[in-house]
Coordinates of C-alpha atoms in Angstrom, one line a residue:
M1 CA -38.0 -59.5 18.7
R2 CA -38.5 -59.2 22.1
A3 CA -34.7 -58.8 23.5
L4 CA -33.7 -61.2 26.2
S5 CA -31.7 -58.8 29.5
A6 CA -28.7 -57.5 29.5
P7 CA -26.1 -57.8 31.9
R8 CA -25.8 -55.2 34.1
G9 CA -24.3 -52.1 32.8
G10 CA -24.5 -53.2 29.5
S11 CA -27.1 -53.0 26.5
P12 CA -29.9 -55.6 25.7
V13 CA -28.6 -58.9 24.0
D14 CA -31.4 -60.0 21.4
R15 CA -31.8 -63.8 20.2
L16 CA -29.0 -63.4 17.3
G17 CA -26.4 -61.8 20.3
I18 CA -26.3 -58.8 18.7
K19 CA -26.2 -55.5 20.9
R20 CA -28.5 -53.4 20.4
D21 CA -28.8 -49.6 21.6
P22 CA -31.7 -49.6 23.8
G23 CA -33.0 -45.6 23.1
R24 CA -33.1 -46.3 19.3
V25 CA -36.0 -48.9 18.0
P26 CA -35.1 -49.8 14.1
A27 CA -36.8 -49.6 10.8
S28 CA -38.2 -52.9 11.1
Q29 CA -39.5 -52.9 14.1
G30 CA -37.1 -54.9 16.2
F31 CA -37.1 -57.4 14.0
P32 CA -33.4 -58.0 13.5
C33 CA -33.3 -59.6 9.6
S34 CA -33.2 -55.4 8.4
H35 CA -29.6 -55.3 9.8
P36 CA -26.9 -55.8 7.5
R37 CA -24.9 -57.6 10.1
T38 CA -28.0 -60.5 10.4
M39 CA -29.1 -60.9 6.4
D40 CA -27.0 -63.9 5.4
A41 CA -27.8 -65.5 9.1
C42 CA -32.2 -65.3 8.2
R43 CA -31.6 -66.1 5.0
L44 CA -29.7 -69.3 6.1
L45 CA -32.4 -70.0 9.0
L46 CA -35.8 -69.1 6.1
L47 CA -34.5 -71.4 3.7
L48 CA -33.3 -74.5 6.6
L49 CA -37.0 -73.7 8.2
L50 CA -38.9 -74.1 4.8
G51 CA -36.9 -77.1 4.1
F52 CA -37.9 -79.2 7.3
L53 CA -41.7 -77.6 6.8
A54 CA -41.9 -79.3 3.2
A55 CA -40.2 -82.4 5.1
V56 CA -42.7 -83.0 7.7
A57 CA -45.9 -81.2 6.1
P58 CA -48.5 -84.2 6.0
L59 CA -46.3 -86.2 6.5
A60 CA -48.9 -89.4 7.7
S61 CA -51.3 -88.3 4.7
A62 CA -48.4 -88.6 2.4
Q63 CA -47.3 -91.9 4.1
L64 CA -51.2 -93.5 2.8
S65 CA -52.1 -94.7 -0.9
P66 CA -54.3 -96.3 -3.0
E67 CA -52.3 -98.6 -3.8
F68 CA -50.6 -99.4 -0.2
Y69 CA -51.8 -103.2 -0.7
K70 CA -51.4 -103.8 -4.5
D71 CA -48.2 -106.1 -3.5
S72 CA -49.1 -107.0 -0.1
C73 CA -53.2 -107.4 -0.6
P74 CA -54.3 -107.2 -3.5
D75 CA -57.6 -108.8 -3.0
A76 CA -58.0 -106.8 0.7
E77 CA -60.7 -103.7 -0.6
K78 CA -62.7 -106.8 -2.2
I79 CA -62.2 -109.6 0.5
V80 CA -64.3 -106.2 3.0
A81 CA -67.0 -105.6 0.8
A82 CA -68.0 -109.5 0.2
V83 CA -68.1 -109.0 3.9
I84 CA -70.3 -105.9 3.8
E85 CA -72.0 -106.7 1.3
K86 CA -73.0 -109.9 3.4
K87 CA -73.8 -108.5 6.4
L88 CA -75.9 -105.9 4.8
K89 CA -78.3 -108.4 3.4
E90 CA -78.4 -110.0 6.7
D91 CA -79.3 -106.5 8.5
P92 CA -79.7 -103.2 6.5
G93 CA -78.9 -101.4 10.0
T94 CA -75.3 -102.4 9.4
A95 CA -74.4 -100.0 7.2
A96 CA -75.6 -97.2 10.1
G97 CA -73.8 -99.4 12.7
L98 CA -70.3 -98.5 10.8
L99 CA -71.1 -95.4 9.5
R100 CA -71.1 -94.6 13.5
L101 CA -68.1 -96.3 13.9
I102 CA -65.9 -94.8 12.3
F103 CA -67.0 -91.7 13.1
H104 CA -66.3 -92.2 16.6
D105 CA -63.1 -94.3 15.7
C106 CA -61.6 -90.6 14.2
F107 CA -63.2 -88.4 16.0
A108 CA -61.8 -89.2 19.6
N109 CA -58.4 -89.2 18.8
G110 CA -57.5 -90.5 15.0
C111 CA -58.7 -93.3 12.3
D112 CA -55.9 -95.6 14.6
A113 CA -59.3 -98.5 15.8
S114 CA -59.1 -97.8 19.3
I115 CA -61.9 -98.1 19.5
L116 CA -62.0 -101.9 18.4
I117 CA -59.6 -102.7 21.8
D118 CA -61.6 -105.1 24.5
P119 CA -61.6 -103.2 27.8
L120 CA -59.8 -105.7 30.7
S121 CA -61.3 -106.9 33.9
N122 CA -58.6 -103.3 35.7
Q123 CA -57.9 -101.6 32.5
S124 CA -60.6 -99.4 30.7
A125 CA -60.9 -98.9 27.0
E126 CA -62.4 -96.7 24.3
K127 CA -64.3 -98.9 24.0
E128 CA -66.8 -98.5 27.3
A129 CA -66.6 -94.6 27.1
G130 CA -69.8 -93.8 27.6
P131 CA -70.1 -92.7 24.1
N132 CA -69.9 -96.0 22.8
I133 CA -71.3 -98.7 24.6
S134 CA -74.3 -98.5 22.0
V135 CA -71.8 -98.6 19.0
R136 CA -72.4 -101.4 16.9
G137 CA -70.2 -102.9 13.7
F138 CA -67.4 -104.6 15.7
E139 CA -68.3 -108.6 14.6
V140 CA -68.6 -107.1 11.6
I141 CA -64.7 -105.5 10.9
D142 CA -64.0 -108.7 13.0
E143 CA -65.1 -111.2 10.0
A144 CA -63.0 -109.1 7.4
K145 CA -60.1 -109.7 9.7
K146 CA -60.3 -112.9 10.1
E147 CA -60.9 -113.3 6.0
L148 CA -57.9 -110.9 5.7
E149 CA -55.5 -112.7 8.1
A150 CA -56.5 -116.1 5.9
K151 CA -55.0 -114.9 3.0
C152 CA -52.8 -111.9 3.8
P153 CA -51.0 -112.6 7.1
N154 CA -50.3 -109.1 9.0
T155 CA -50.9 -106.7 6.7
V156 CA -54.2 -104.8 6.4
S157 CA -55.2 -102.7 9.9
C158 CA -57.6 -102.7 11.7
A159 CA -58.4 -99.1 10.8
D160 CA -58.0 -99.7 7.0
I161 CA -60.8 -102.0 7.7
V162 CA -62.3 -99.5 9.5
V163 CA -62.1 -97.1 6.3
L164 CA -63.0 -99.6 3.7
S165 CA -66.4 -101.0 5.6
A166 CA -67.5 -97.4 6.8
R167 CA -66.4 -96.8 2.8
D168 CA -68.2 -99.4 0.9
S169 CA -71.1 -100.3 3.4
I170 CA -72.3 -96.3 2.4
H171 CA -72.4 -96.7 -0.5
L172 CA -74.3 -99.9 -0.9
A173 CA -76.7 -97.8 1.7
G174 CA -77.3 -95.7 -1.6
G175 CA -74.5 -93.3 -0.7
P176 CA -71.9 -91.8 -3.2
A177 CA -69.1 -94.1 -3.9
Y178 CA -65.8 -92.3 -3.1
K179 CA -62.2 -93.6 -2.4
V180 CA -59.8 -94.0 0.8
Q181 CA -56.2 -93.8 1.1
M182 CA -54.8 -97.2 2.5
G183 CA -51.7 -97.7 4.7
R184 CA -53.1 -96.5 8.3
R185 CA -51.6 -98.4 11.3
D186 CA -53.0 -99.5 14.5
S187 CA -53.2 -97.6 17.8
L188 CA -51.1 -98.8 21.1
V189 CA -53.5 -97.0 23.4
S190 CA -57.0 -97.0 24.1
N191 CA -58.5 -94.6 26.3
R192 CA -61.5 -94.1 27.9
E193 CA -61.6 -90.7 29.0
E194 CA -60.1 -89.4 25.6
A195 CA -63.5 -90.7 24.0
D196 CA -65.6 -89.7 26.9
N197 CA -64.1 -86.1 26.0
N198 CA -64.0 -85.8 22.5
L199 CA -66.9 -87.2 21.3
P200 CA -69.7 -84.5 21.5
G201 CA -73.1 -85.4 22.8
P202 CA -77.4 -85.5 20.9
D203 CA -78.0 -82.3 23.1
I204 CA -75.1 -80.2 22.0
P205 CA -75.3 -76.3 21.7
V206 CA -74.6 -75.4 17.7
P207 CA -71.2 -73.0 19.3
K208 CA -69.9 -76.3 20.7
L209 CA -70.3 -78.8 18.2
V210 CA -69.1 -76.3 15.7
S211 CA -65.9 -75.4 17.5
E212 CA -65.4 -79.0 18.1
F213 CA -65.6 -80.1 13.9
L214 CA -63.4 -76.4 13.8
S215 CA -60.8 -77.5 15.9
R216 CA -60.7 -81.0 14.0
G217 CA -60.5 -79.9 10.9
F218 CA -63.8 -79.6 9.0
S219 CA -65.6 -76.5 8.3
A220 CA -69.0 -76.2 9.8
E221 CA -70.8 -77.2 6.0
E222 CA -68.6 -80.0 5.6
M223 CA -70.4 -80.8 9.9
V224 CA -73.8 -80.5 8.5
V225 CA -73.3 -82.7 5.6
L226 CA -71.0 -85.3 7.8
L227 CA -74.3 -85.1 10.6
A228 CA -76.6 -85.0 7.4
G229 CA -75.2 -88.2 6.1
G230 CA -75.0 -90.2 9.6
H231 CA -78.7 -89.2 10.9
S232 CA -80.4 -90.0 7.3
I233 CA -79.7 -93.9 8.5
G234 CA -80.6 -95.6 12.3
K235 CA -82.5 -95.9 14.3
V236 CA -82.5 -94.1 18.1
R237 CA -82.7 -95.5 21.1
C238 CA -86.0 -93.8 23.3
I239 CA -84.3 -92.7 26.6
F240 CA -82.0 -90.1 24.2
I241 CA -85.3 -88.5 22.4
E242 CA -86.2 -85.1 24.5
P243 CA -89.3 -83.7 22.8
D244 CA -89.3 -80.8 24.5
A245 CA -85.8 -79.7 24.7
T246 CA -86.1 -77.8 21.7
P247 CA -89.0 -77.0 19.0
M248 CA -90.7 -80.8 17.6
D249 CA -93.4 -80.4 14.8
S250 CA -96.4 -81.8 16.8
G251 CA -97.9 -84.7 14.8
Y252 CA -94.1 -86.3 15.2
Q253 CA -93.9 -86.0 18.6
A254 CA -97.3 -87.8 18.5
S255 CA -96.0 -90.6 16.5
I256 CA -92.9 -90.5 18.6
S257 CA -94.6 -91.0 22.3
K258 CA -96.2 -94.2 20.8
L259 CA -93.5 -95.9 20.3
C260 CA -91.3 -93.9 23.2
D261 CA -94.2 -93.2 26.8
G262 CA -94.6 -95.6 29.2
P263 CA -92.7 -99.1 29.6
N264 CA -91.0 -98.6 25.8
R265 CA -88.7 -95.5 27.5
D266 CA -86.0 -97.6 28.4
T267 CA -86.1 -100.6 25.5
G268 CA -87.8 -98.4 22.7
F269 CA -86.3 -97.1 19.0
V270 CA -87.4 -95.1 16.7
N271 CA -85.9 -94.3 13.1
M272 CA -83.8 -91.3 12.5
D273 CA -86.1 -90.8 9.1
E274 CA -89.0 -91.4 9.7
H275 CA -89.3 -92.9 6.1
N276 CA -86.5 -93.8 4.9
P277 CA -84.2 -95.0 7.6
D278 CA -81.9 -97.2 5.6
S279 CA -81.2 -95.2 2.5
I280 CA -78.7 -92.1 2.5
D281 CA -80.5 -89.5 0.7
G282 CA -80.9 -86.0 1.2
T283 CA -84.3 -86.3 3.1
Y284 CA -82.9 -85.4 6.5
F285 CA -82.5 -81.5 5.0
A286 CA -86.4 -81.3 5.4
N287 CA -87.0 -83.0 8.6
V288 CA -84.4 -80.9 9.8
I289 CA -86.3 -78.1 8.9
A290 CA -90.0 -79.7 9.6
K291 CA -88.6 -80.2 12.3
K292 CA -89.7 -84.0 12.5
M293 CA -85.8 -85.0 13.7
P294 CA -86.0 -87.6 16.7
L295 CA -81.9 -85.8 17.9
T296 CA -82.2 -82.4 19.7
I297 CA -78.9 -81.6 18.1
D298 CA -80.8 -81.9 14.3
R299 CA -83.3 -80.1 15.6
L300 CA -80.8 -77.2 17.1
L301 CA -79.4 -76.9 13.9
G302 CA -82.5 -75.9 11.8
I303 CA -82.7 -72.9 13.9
D304 CA -78.9 -71.7 15.1
A305 CA -78.2 -68.7 13.2
K306 CA -75.1 -69.8 11.1
T307 CA -76.6 -73.5 10.3
T308 CA -80.2 -72.8 9.3
P309 CA -78.5 -71.2 5.9
I310 CA -76.5 -74.2 5.5
I311 CA -79.4 -76.2 6.1
K312 CA -81.4 -74.4 3.7
D313 CA -78.9 -74.1 0.8
M314 CA -78.4 -77.8 0.4
L315 CA -82.3 -78.2 0.9
N316 CA -82.0 -76.4 -2.6
K317 CA -79.4 -78.1 -3.8
P318 CA -80.3 -81.7 -3.7
D319 CA -77.6 -82.6 -6.3
D320 CA -74.2 -81.2 -3.9
F321 CA -75.1 -83.4 -0.4
L322 CA -73.9 -87.1 -2.3
P323 CA -71.2 -85.3 -3.1
S324 CA -70.3 -82.9 -0.3
F325 CA -70.4 -85.8 2.1
A326 CA -68.3 -88.5 0.0
K327 CA -65.4 -85.3 0.6
A328 CA -66.5 -84.9 4.6
M329 CA -66.0 -88.6 4.4
E330 CA -62.7 -88.4 3.1
K331 CA -61.1 -86.0 5.3
L332 CA -62.7 -87.5 7.8
S333 CA -61.0 -90.8 7.4
E334 CA -57.9 -89.3 7.6
L335 CA -58.0 -87.1 10.5
K336 CA -54.3 -88.0 12.7
V337 CA -53.6 -91.0 11.1
I338 CA -50.9 -93.6 12.3
T339 CA -48.6 -94.5 9.2
G340 CA -44.9 -95.5 9.0
K341 CA -43.4 -97.7 11.8
D342 CA -45.8 -96.2 14.6
G343 CA -48.2 -97.9 16.1
E344 CA -48.7 -101.9 14.7
I345 CA -51.2 -104.2 12.7
R346 CA -53.4 -106.2 15.6
K347 CA -53.6 -109.7 14.5
T348 CA -56.8 -109.3 16.6
C349 CA -58.7 -106.4 15.7
S350 CA -60.1 -106.2 19.6
E351 CA -56.5 -107.0 21.5
F352 CA -53.3 -105.6 21.4
N353 CA -50.1 -107.9 20.0
N354 CA -48.5 -107.0 22.6
P355 CA -50.6 -106.0 25.4
M356 CA -48.5 -104.8 28.7
P357 CA -49.3 -107.0 31.4
A358 CA -51.8 -105.4 34.4
T359 CA -51.0 -105.2 37.7
G360 CA -52.2 -106.9 40.1
G361 CA -55.5 -110.1 40.4
S362 CA -56.8 -111.9 37.6
V363 CA -57.0 -110.2 33.9
I364 CA -60.7 -110.4 32.1
R365 CA -61.1 -109.8 28.6
I366 CA -64.1 -108.7 28.0
S367 CA -65.5 -109.2 24.7
S368 CA -68.6 -105.8 24.4
A369 CA -69.3 -103.5 26.9
N370 CA -72.3 -104.2 28.8
P371 CA -74.5 -100.8 29.6
E372 CA -75.4 -102.0 33.0
D373 CA -71.0 -103.1 34.1
L374 CA -70.7 -98.9 32.4
E375 CA -73.6 -97.1 34.7
G376 CA -71.6 -93.7 35.4
L377 CA -69.1 -93.8 33.4
S378 CA -70.1 -90.7 30.8
S379 CA -68.6 -87.7 31.9
G380 CA -70.9 -86.1 30.2
G381 CA -74.7 -87.0 31.4
K382 CA -77.3 -87.5 28.8
Q383 CA -73.5 -87.2 26.1
V384 CA -74.1 -91.1 25.8
S385 CA -75.9 -92.1 22.5
G386 CA -72.8 -90.1 21.0
I387 CA -73.4 -87.9 17.9
V388 CA -74.2 -90.6 14.9
S389 CA -77.3 -92.9 15.6
Q390 CA -76.8 -96.4 15.6
G391 CA -77.2 -98.7 13.9
S392 CA -79.5 -102.3 15.6
K393 CA -81.4 -102.9 17.7
D394 CA -80.6 -106.1 18.7
P395 CA -79.1 -105.9 23.1
L396 CA -75.5 -105.9 23.6
P397 CA -74.6 -108.9 24.5
E398 CA -73.2 -110.3 28.2
P399 CA -69.4 -109.3 28.0
A400 CA -67.1 -112.5 29.0
K401 CA -66.6 -112.7 32.4
V402 CA -64.7 -116.3 32.3
V403 CA -61.0 -116.7 33.7
D404 CA -59.6 -119.9 33.6
G405 CA -63.5 -121.4 33.7
H406 CA -64.6 -119.7 36.5
R407 CA -67.2 -116.6 35.8
K408 CA -65.8 -113.9 38.1
K409 CA -67.0 -109.9 39.0
V410 CA -65.3 -107.6 36.3
A411 CA -63.1 -105.3 38.9
G412 CA -63.1 -101.8 38.3
R413 CA -61.3 -100.3 35.7
H414 CA -58.8 -97.4 35.7
H415 CA -55.7 -97.5 33.9
K416 CA -56.2 -96.5 29.8
L417 CA -55.3 -100.3 28.4
R418 CA -51.9 -99.8 26.3
G419 CA -50.1 -102.4 23.8
D420 CA -46.7 -102.7 23.7
S421 CA -44.3 -102.1 20.2
S422 CA -42.0 -104.2 21.3

C-alpha cells in the first residue's frame, strides 16, 4: 500500500496511521494487514466490504422478476402479445422494427425507454439522434401502452413494453421463445448525444465493434449472434449499402445494383436476407461467408480474424443459433435497467409525466422525427442507419408542428430532454 507523506523530520505514516521505517520493506511488500497490530482491523474491514458488495451487486437485476405484474396487472403479457400478433399480421416487417428498437434503446444507455420520448422544439431527445431517425415501431409500443393503461393504469412501464414487444415479435417471426424479467422503470432523461455517440454504425471496424460490445458485457460470440438475429430480417435503405467497401459476391452485387442504382439510390430498399426477409433463422452465417449481405459490417465479420471462426462455427452447428440468440436477447433486455423507486412509470410513452419547463419561446412537441429536419445531426457521418436493420419501408411521417392552431417552424434543439421526478 502506498505510504502517505510523512511530517517533516518524521517517519512515513501508512493509511492506518502506523509509523513505518523507510529503510525496511515488510515481507508483505508494504501491505499492512500482515502486521500483528492491524490484522483484526483488516479482518473487520474485509467483512464490511464483502457485506457491502453482496448487498449491491447486482441490485437492479435482483429487483426484476418474471412475475413482477402477477398481482398488479396479471394480463400484461397477454395484452402486449395480442397487439404484437395483430401488428405482425398487418405488416410482417414489424418484427424487424421492434428488434431494432430494443437494440437502439438498450445499447445507447440501457433499457429505459428513453428512445420513445418525443423531442421538443428547443430540447433534443434520443429519438432524433442520427442512428435513430429511421427506427420503427413507436406506434406499436403506443398501442400496447394504451391497452395496458385501460386495464392497469400507471402500472406497466414503457421499458417493459419494449422488451415484451421485441420478445413476442421475435418468436412470431420464427425466432426462439425466451423468458424476460419485468420491473423496469422508465427514464427521466432522453439524450440525443448518448445515442449519437454510443450506437455503432453499419460500417464500423470489427475491432471497434467488438470493443463496444465488450464494454457492455457481451462477448464476441454474443455480439455475432445478436447481429445474426437482427440482420436476418427486415430491409436496409440503398443509401447505406456500399458494395465497394469490402468484397461482395459479384452476382449479388449485380442484383443490388438493379434495386439501388439511379433514382432508387435515395428511396430504394434491399432485403437483409434475399430469400427469407421476414424470418429469423440461421441463414445469416451462410450469407456472410458467401459475401451476400448488403451492410458492410456483416461482410467484414466474414473476413475478420476474430469473428470469422465464430461465423464458421455457427454455420457448422445450425442448432446452436436460436438458443444462443435467446440467451443474448435475455442479456440485452437487462442492460443498465432502472428499477425500484428510480425513474417513473410513464402514462404516455412518448413524454415524461412531469416534463421540466423549457426556457424561452413556444414549445412544440414533435410526434416523429423528420430526416429533413434532422439533417446533419449524426455525429458519425455515415453512422446514421444503426447496426440493426429497419423493419418497414414506409416513409417517415411529417412531425407535428402545430401550436395553438398555428404551424410553426421547428427551432434548433440544444438541450437533452428531461423529466421531473417530483
